[in-house]
Amino acid sequence: MANNKEEITTILERDGYLDQEIPKGTNLVEEIKRMKKEKNAVILGHYYIEAELQDISDFVGDSLALAQEAERTSADLIVFVGVHFMAETAKIINPSKKVILPDLKAGCSLAESAPIDKFREFKAQYPDHKVISYINCTADLKTETDIVCTSSNAVKIVNSFPDDAKLIFGPDKNLGNYINSLTGRSMVLWDGACMVHEEFSVEKIVDLMDQHPDAEMIAHPECEKPVLILAKHIGSTSSLLSYVQTSSAKKFIVATESGILHQMKKACPDKIFIPAPANDSTCACNDCSYMKLNSMRKLYLCMKNELPEITLSPEVIEKARKPIERMLKIS
Ligand code: 13P
Ligand code: SF4
């Protein structure tokens, strides 16, 4: 059986699964709902996917909530509409269940920034350190990890270690730096970053704040320090979403992937949400191109064929499971 993303994608392309014709007049929404019942499937979607995909998901959440939901689901088939590391996490938690992802190419720049061989070399330089890995990493990297964290629980996870513990944090240096500043630690950081959150322009955000003095600027901790310094509130996607609901402000400049605006507008129809501008104004830089690989068409085909499926070796599942379970216990 093919085990890696590239091999599986090649097979699917060769066998024509990815460009199958969908009969004209097919009501994708109705068909997806029908298959959901028929196959006892659950659709788990991240806040960064397209609005119509969020609306058809059974559960929409941040990385932590999605992992928790994957842990408690009684569905036979888990359809993960997000990116590869999230679907892998669901598989690791549920080894006996089938986990499918509409497009296996939906990766993550953070996960890709930490290839396992390079990470092992890095880790070997600090033999007396424990490893805390941000959930945005491959299953292989999780096997080299003592405990996983997400942006929702990173402070709690880091503080679960004694004050003088020697710690490695990876792969996101921006989140690592932010957690170091909050906890007063000096964790050794892997030099990785998210291509979306690194693109926000401080100058343009400052201009926007000048134009909208009544707006509050909020940011995800994957942003670089100069952006975080400007923020009134810093947090995971779910934290940003709850903040806009409780704040008395009526306008927000939002420095994270633009998909979250859908839930913000739904929760607060009377408030105004302005996506933070990126350095390059010609690109849709605050869209995660990986998350946006998911589409209704691919979701339909993936549920129909129950492909592409996430497969991992039993050894990787066994080893990667422990640091995820430790995190879920503490959360
Ligand atoms: P959250 O855990 O805040 O949803 O973040 C996931 C992610 O990929 C951010 O880029
Ligand atoms: Fe990865 Fe960044 Fe996309 Fe989140 S927004 S999935 S960290 S590439």
CSV table of C-alpha atoms and ligand atoms in Angstrom, one decimal:
chain,number,residue,atom,x,y,z
A,1,MET,CA,0.0,0.0,0.0
A,2,ALA,CA,1.2,3.5,-0.8
A,3,ASN,CA,2.1,5.4,2.3
A,4,ASN,CA,3.2,8.8,1.4
A,5,LYS,CA,1.3,11.8,0.0
A,6,GLU,CA,3.1,11.9,-3.3
A,7,GLU,CA,2.7,8.2,-4.1
A,8,ILE,CA,-1.0,8.3,-3.2
A,9,THR,CA,-1.6,11.5,-5.3
A,10,THR,CA,0.2,9.9,-8.2
A,11,ILE,CA,-2.0,6.8,-8.1
A,12,LEU,CA,-5.2,8.9,-7.8
A,13,GLU,CA,-4.2,11.0,-10.7
A,14,ARG,CA,-3.2,7.9,-12.8
A,15,ASP,CA,-6.6,6.2,-12.1
A,16,GLY,CA,-8.5,9.4,-12.8
A,17,TYR,CA,-10.1,9.8,-9.4
A,18,LEU,CA,-9.3,13.5,-9.2
A,19,ASP,CA,-10.8,14.5,-12.5
A,20,GLN,CA,-13.9,12.4,-12.6
A,21,GLU,CA,-16.9,13.9,-14.3
A,22,ILE,CA,-19.7,14.8,-11.9
A,23,PRO,CA,-23.1,14.3,-13.7
A,24,LYS,CA,-24.7,17.6,-14.8
A,25,GLY,CA,-27.4,18.7,-12.4
A,26,THR,CA,-25.9,17.0,-9.4
A,27,ASN,CA,-26.8,18.9,-6.3
A,28,LEU,CA,-23.5,18.7,-4.4
A,29,VAL,CA,-24.9,19.9,-1.1
A,30,GLU,CA,-27.8,17.3,-1.1
A,31,GLU,CA,-25.5,14.5,-2.3
A,32,ILE,CA,-22.9,15.2,0.4
A,33,LYS,CA,-25.6,15.3,3.0
A,34,ARG,CA,-27.0,12.0,1.7
A,35,MET,CA,-23.6,10.3,1.7
A,36,LYS,CA,-23.0,11.6,5.2
A,37,LYS,CA,-26.0,9.6,6.5
A,38,GLU,CA,-25.5,6.6,4.3
A,39,LYS,CA,-21.8,6.2,5.4
A,40,ASN,CA,-22.2,7.3,9.0
A,41,ALA,CA,-19.6,10.0,8.2
A,42,VAL,CA,-18.6,13.2,10.0
A,43,ILE,CA,-17.2,16.2,8.3
A,44,LEU,CA,-14.7,18.1,10.3
A,45,GLY,CA,-13.8,21.5,8.9
A,46,HIS,CA,-11.2,24.2,9.8
A,47,TYR,CA,-12.0,27.9,10.0
A,48,TYR,CA,-9.8,28.6,7.0
A,49,ILE,CA,-11.8,26.6,4.4
A,50,GLU,CA,-14.2,28.2,2.0
A,51,ALA,CA,-17.5,29.4,3.5
A,52,GLU,CA,-19.7,26.8,1.7
A,53,LEU,CA,-17.4,24.1,3.1
A,54,GLN,CA,-17.7,25.4,6.6
A,55,ASP,CA,-21.4,25.5,6.3
A,56,ILE,CA,-21.7,21.9,5.2
A,57,SER,CA,-19.3,20.7,8.0
A,58,ASP,CA,-20.7,19.0,11.0
A,59,PHE,CA,-18.1,20.7,13.2
A,60,VAL,CA,-16.0,23.7,12.4
A,61,GLY,CA,-13.1,24.6,14.8
A,62,ASP,CA,-9.5,25.4,15.5
A,63,SER,CA,-6.8,22.7,15.5
A,64,LEU,CA,-7.4,21.8,19.1
A,65,ALA,CA,-11.2,21.6,18.9
A,66,LEU,CA,-10.9,19.5,15.7
A,67,ALA,CA,-8.5,17.0,17.4
A,68,GLN,CA,-10.9,16.8,20.4
A,69,GLU,CA,-13.9,16.3,18.1
A,70,ALA,CA,-12.0,13.6,16.2
A,71,GLU,CA,-11.3,11.9,19.6
A,72,ARG,CA,-15.0,11.8,20.6
A,73,THR,CA,-16.7,11.0,17.3
A,74,SER,CA,-18.7,7.8,16.9
A,75,ALA,CA,-18.7,8.2,13.1
A,76,ASP,CA,-17.2,5.3,11.0
A,77,LEU,CA,-15.8,7.7,8.4
A,78,ILE,CA,-13.9,10.9,9.2
A,79,VAL,CA,-13.9,13.4,6.3
A,80,PHE,CA,-11.3,16.1,7.2
A,81,VAL,CA,-11.7,19.3,5.3
A,82,GLY,CA,-8.6,21.1,6.3
A,83,VAL,CA,-4.9,20.3,5.7
A,84,HIS,CA,-2.9,17.1,5.8
A,85,PHE,CA,-1.4,17.3,9.3
A,86,MET,CA,-4.9,17.8,10.8
A,87,ALA,CA,-6.2,14.7,9.0
A,88,GLU,CA,-3.1,12.7,10.1
A,89,THR,CA,-3.8,13.7,13.7
A,90,ALA,CA,-7.4,12.5,13.4
A,91,LYS,CA,-6.0,9.2,12.0
A,92,ILE,CA,-3.5,8.8,14.8
A,93,ILE,CA,-6.3,9.3,17.3
A,94,ASN,CA,-8.6,6.8,15.5
A,95,PRO,CA,-6.3,4.2,13.9
A,96,SER,CA,-9.2,1.8,13.2
A,97,LYS,CA,-11.3,4.4,11.3
A,98,LYS,CA,-11.1,5.6,7.8
A,99,VAL,CA,-9.9,9.2,7.5
A,100,ILE,CA,-10.2,10.9,4.1
A,101,LEU,CA,-9.1,14.4,3.0
A,102,PRO,CA,-10.5,16.0,-0.3
A,103,ASP,CA,-7.0,16.8,-1.6
A,104,LEU,CA,-3.8,15.2,-0.3
A,105,LYS,CA,-1.8,18.2,-1.7
A,106,ALA,CA,-3.3,20.3,1.1
A,107,GLY,CA,-0.1,20.6,3.0
A,108,CYS,CA,1.2,23.3,5.4
A,109,SER,CA,4.3,25.5,5.0
A,110,LEU,CA,5.1,25.0,8.7
A,111,ALA,CA,4.9,21.2,8.5
A,112,GLU,CA,7.1,21.3,5.4
A,113,SER,CA,9.6,23.6,7.0
A,114,ALA,CA,10.6,20.8,9.4
A,115,PRO,CA,11.7,17.7,7.4
A,116,ILE,CA,12.3,14.8,9.7
A,117,ASP,CA,16.0,14.2,8.9
A,118,LYS,CA,16.9,17.8,9.5
A,119,PHE,CA,14.8,17.9,12.7
A,120,ARG,CA,16.6,14.8,14.0
A,121,GLU,CA,20.0,16.4,13.4
A,122,PHE,CA,18.8,19.6,15.2
A,123,LYS,CA,17.4,17.6,18.2
A,124,ALA,CA,20.6,15.7,18.5
A,125,GLN,CA,22.4,18.9,19.3
A,126,TYR,CA,20.3,19.2,22.5
A,127,PRO,CA,20.3,15.7,24.0
A,128,ASP,CA,19.0,16.8,27.4
A,129,HIS,CA,16.0,18.8,26.0
A,130,LYS,CA,12.4,17.8,25.8
A,131,VAL,CA,10.6,18.5,22.5
A,132,ILE,CA,7.3,20.4,22.3
A,133,SER,CA,5.9,20.4,18.8
A,134,TYR,CA,3.2,22.7,17.5
A,135,ILE,CA,0.5,20.4,16.0
A,136,ASN,CA,1.3,21.9,12.5
A,137,CYS,CA,3.9,19.3,11.8
A,138,THR,CA,4.1,15.9,10.2
A,139,ALA,CA,3.3,12.6,11.9
A,140,ASP,CA,7.0,11.7,11.6
A,141,LEU,CA,7.9,14.8,13.5
A,142,LYS,CA,5.4,14.0,16.2
A,143,THR,CA,7.2,10.6,16.7
A,144,GLU,CA,10.2,12.7,17.8
A,145,THR,CA,8.1,14.8,20.2
A,146,ASP,CA,7.4,14.6,23.9
A,147,ILE,CA,4.2,16.6,23.8
A,148,VAL,CA,2.2,18.4,21.1
A,149,CYS,CA,0.5,21.8,21.5
A,150,THR,CA,-1.7,24.1,19.5
A,151,SER,CA,-2.0,27.8,19.6
A,152,SER,CA,-4.9,27.5,22.0
A,153,ASN,CA,-3.0,25.6,24.7
A,154,ALA,CA,0.7,26.4,24.1
A,155,VAL,CA,1.1,28.3,27.3
A,156,LYS,CA,-0.5,25.6,29.4
A,157,ILE,CA,1.5,22.9,27.7
A,158,VAL,CA,4.8,24.8,28.1
A,159,ASN,CA,4.0,25.6,31.8
A,160,SER,CA,3.3,21.9,32.4
A,161,PHE,CA,7.2,21.6,32.5
A,162,PRO,CA,9.2,22.7,35.5
A,163,ASP,CA,10.6,26.3,35.2
A,164,ASP,CA,14.1,25.1,34.6
A,165,ALA,CA,13.2,22.5,32.0
A,166,LYS,CA,15.3,22.5,28.9
A,167,LEU,CA,12.9,22.7,26.0
A,168,ILE,CA,12.9,22.6,22.2
A,169,PHE,CA,9.9,24.2,20.4
A,170,GLY,CA,9.1,23.8,16.8
A,171,PRO,CA,8.4,24.2,14.0
A,172,ASP,CA,6.9,27.8,14.3
A,173,LYS,CA,9.5,30.3,15.6
A,174,ASN,CA,7.0,33.1,15.8
A,175,LEU,CA,4.7,31.2,18.1
A,176,GLY,CA,7.8,29.9,20.0
A,177,ASN,CA,9.1,33.5,20.4
A,178,TYR,CA,5.6,34.7,21.6
A,179,ILE,CA,5.3,31.8,24.1
A,180,ASN,CA,8.9,32.5,25.3
A,181,SER,CA,7.9,36.1,26.0
A,182,LEU,CA,4.7,35.1,27.9
A,183,THR,CA,6.3,32.4,30.0
A,184,GLY,CA,9.8,34.0,30.5
A,185,ARG,CA,11.4,30.8,29.1
A,186,SER,CA,14.1,30.5,26.5
A,187,MET,CA,13.1,27.5,24.6
A,188,VAL,CA,15.3,26.6,21.7
A,189,LEU,CA,13.4,27.3,18.5
A,190,TRP,CA,13.2,25.6,15.2
A,191,ASP,CA,13.5,28.1,12.4
A,192,GLY,CA,10.1,27.6,10.7
A,193,ALA,CA,7.2,30.0,9.8
A,194,CYS,CA,3.8,30.1,8.2
A,195,MET,CA,3.9,31.6,4.7
A,196,VAL,CA,0.5,33.3,5.2
A,197,HIS,CA,1.1,34.8,8.7
A,198,GLU,CA,4.6,36.1,7.7
A,199,GLU,CA,3.2,38.1,4.8
A,200,PHE,CA,1.3,40.7,6.8
A,201,SER,CA,2.7,44.2,6.3
A,202,VAL,CA,3.3,46.2,9.4
A,203,GLU,CA,3.3,49.5,7.5
A,204,LYS,CA,0.0,48.8,5.8
A,205,ILE,CA,-1.6,47.7,9.1
A,206,VAL,CA,-0.4,50.9,10.7
A,207,ASP,CA,-2.0,52.9,7.8
A,208,LEU,CA,-5.2,51.0,8.2
A,209,MET,CA,-5.2,51.6,11.9
A,210,ASP,CA,-4.8,55.3,11.2
A,211,GLN,CA,-7.7,55.2,8.8
A,212,HIS,CA,-9.9,53.3,11.3
A,213,PRO,CA,-9.0,54.6,14.8
A,214,ASP,CA,-12.1,52.9,16.1
A,215,ALA,CA,-11.0,49.4,15.0
A,216,GLU,CA,-9.2,46.9,17.1
A,217,MET,CA,-6.4,45.0,15.6
A,218,ILE,CA,-6.3,41.2,16.4
A,219,ALA,CA,-3.7,38.7,15.4
A,220,HIS,CA,-2.8,35.0,15.3
A,221,PRO,CA,0.4,34.2,17.2
A,222,GLU,CA,2.0,32.8,14.0
A,223,CYS,CA,2.4,36.5,12.9
A,224,GLU,CA,5.8,38.1,13.3
A,225,LYS,CA,6.6,40.1,16.4
A,226,PRO,CA,6.1,43.6,14.9
A,227,VAL,CA,2.6,42.6,13.9
A,228,LEU,CA,1.9,41.1,17.3
A,229,ILE,CA,3.1,44.3,19.0
A,230,LEU,CA,0.3,46.2,17.3
A,231,ALA,CA,-2.4,43.7,18.3
A,232,LYS,CA,-5.0,44.4,21.0
A,233,HIS,CA,-5.7,40.6,21.2
A,234,ILE,CA,-3.5,37.7,20.2
A,235,GLY,CA,-4.9,34.2,20.0
A,236,SER,CA,-5.8,31.0,18.1
A,237,THR,CA,-8.5,31.2,15.5
A,238,SER,CA,-11.2,30.2,18.1
A,239,SER,CA,-9.8,32.7,20.6
A,240,LEU,CA,-10.0,35.5,17.9
A,241,LEU,CA,-13.6,34.4,17.1
A,242,SER,CA,-14.7,34.6,20.8
A,243,TYR,CA,-12.8,37.9,21.3
A,244,VAL,CA,-14.8,39.7,18.5
A,245,GLN,CA,-18.0,38.5,20.1
A,246,THR,CA,-17.2,39.8,23.6
A,247,SER,CA,-15.4,43.0,22.7
A,248,SER,CA,-17.4,46.2,22.7
A,249,ALA,CA,-15.6,47.4,19.5
A,250,LYS,CA,-17.6,47.4,16.3
A,251,LYS,CA,-14.7,47.1,13.9
A,252,PHE,CA,-11.7,44.8,13.7
A,253,ILE,CA,-8.6,44.5,11.6
A,254,VAL,CA,-8.0,40.7,11.5
A,255,ALA,CA,-4.4,39.4,11.0
A,256,THR,CA,-4.9,35.8,10.2
A,257,GLU,CA,-6.2,33.7,7.3
A,258,SER,CA,-9.3,35.3,5.8
A,259,GLY,CA,-11.5,32.2,6.1
A,260,ILE,CA,-12.2,33.0,9.7
A,261,LEU,CA,-14.1,36.1,8.7
A,262,HIS,CA,-17.0,33.9,7.6
A,263,GLN,CA,-17.6,32.8,11.2
A,264,MET,CA,-17.0,36.3,12.6
A,265,LYS,CA,-19.6,37.8,10.2
A,266,LYS,CA,-22.0,35.0,11.1
A,267,ALA,CA,-21.5,35.5,14.8
A,268,CYS,CA,-21.5,39.4,14.7
A,269,PRO,CA,-23.5,40.5,11.6
A,270,ASP,CA,-23.5,44.2,12.8
A,271,LYS,CA,-19.7,44.4,13.2
A,272,ILE,CA,-17.1,45.2,10.5
A,273,PHE,CA,-14.1,42.9,9.8
A,274,ILE,CA,-11.2,44.2,7.7
A,275,PRO,CA,-8.6,41.6,6.6
A,276,ALA,CA,-5.1,42.8,7.5
A,277,PRO,CA,-3.2,43.7,4.3
A,278,ALA,CA,-0.2,41.7,3.1
A,279,ASN,CA,3.1,43.0,1.7
A,280,ASP,CA,2.2,42.1,-1.8
A,281,SER,CA,-1.1,43.7,-2.6
A,282,THR,CA,-1.4,41.8,-5.9
A,283,CYS,CA,-1.8,38.4,-4.3
A,284,ALA,CA,-4.4,36.9,-2.1
A,285,CYS,CA,-1.7,36.4,0.5
A,286,ASN,CA,-3.9,36.1,3.5
A,287,ASP,CA,-5.6,33.1,1.9
A,288,CYS,CA,-3.9,29.8,2.7
A,289,SER,CA,-3.4,28.2,-0.7
A,290,TYR,CA,-3.3,24.8,1.0
A,291,MET,CA,-6.6,25.2,2.8
A,292,LYS,CA,-8.2,26.6,-0.3
A,293,LEU,CA,-7.3,23.4,-2.3
A,294,ASN,CA,-10.5,22.0,-0.7
A,295,SER,CA,-13.6,22.5,-2.8
A,296,MET,CA,-17.2,21.2,-2.8
A,297,ARG,CA,-16.4,19.2,-5.9
A,298,LYS,CA,-13.4,17.5,-4.3
A,299,LEU,CA,-15.4,16.9,-1.1
A,300,TYR,CA,-18.2,15.2,-3.1
A,301,LEU,CA,-15.7,13.0,-5.0
A,302,CYS,CA,-13.7,12.2,-1.9
A,303,MET,CA,-16.9,11.0,-0.1
A,304,LYS,CA,-18.1,9.1,-3.1
A,305,ASN,CA,-14.8,7.2,-3.6
A,306,GLU,CA,-13.7,7.3,0.0
A,307,LEU,CA,-10.4,8.5,-1.3
A,308,PRO,CA,-7.8,9.9,-0.9
A,309,GLU,CA,-7.3,8.1,2.4
A,310,ILE,CA,-4.8,8.9,5.1
A,311,THR,CA,-2.6,5.9,5.7
A,312,LEU,CA,0.2,5.7,8.3
A,313,SER,CA,2.3,2.8,9.4
A,314,PRO,CA,1.4,1.2,12.8
A,315,GLU,CA,4.8,2.2,14.2
A,316,VAL,CA,4.3,5.9,13.3
A,317,ILE,CA,0.7,5.8,14.8
A,318,GLU,CA,2.0,4.2,18.0
A,319,LYS,CA,4.8,6.7,18.5
A,320,ALA,CA,3.0,9.8,17.3
A,321,ARG,CA,-0.1,9.0,19.5
A,322,LYS,CA,1.6,9.4,22.8
A,323,PRO,CA,2.5,13.2,22.5
A,324,ILE,CA,-1.0,13.9,21.1
A,325,GLU,CA,-2.7,12.0,24.0
A,326,ARG,CA,-0.5,13.9,26.5
A,327,MET,CA,-1.7,17.2,25.0
A,328,LEU,CA,-5.4,16.1,25.0
A,329,LYS,CA,-5.2,15.0,28.6
A,330,ILE,CA,-3.8,18.4,29.7
A,331,SER,CA,-6.3,20.4,27.6
B,1,13P,P1,-5.5,27.3,14.9
B,1,13P,O1,-5.1,26.2,15.8
B,1,13P,O2,-5.5,28.6,15.6
B,1,13P,O3,-6.8,27.0,14.2
B,1,13P,O4,-4.4,27.5,13.8
B,1,13P,C1,-4.2,26.6,12.8
B,1,13P,C2,-3.4,27.1,11.7
B,1,13P,O5,-3.0,26.4,10.8
B,1,13P,C3,-3.0,28.5,11.8
B,1,13P,O6,-2.4,28.9,10.6
B,2,SF4,FE1,-0.1,26.0,7.6
B,2,SF4,FE2,-0.1,28.6,7.5
B,2,SF4,FE3,-1.9,27.3,6.1
B,2,SF4,FE4,-2.1,27.4,8.8
B,2,SF4,S1,-2.3,29.1,7.4
B,2,SF4,S2,-2.4,25.6,7.4
B,2,SF4,S3,0.1,27.3,9.3
B,2,SF4,S4,0.3,27.3,5.8
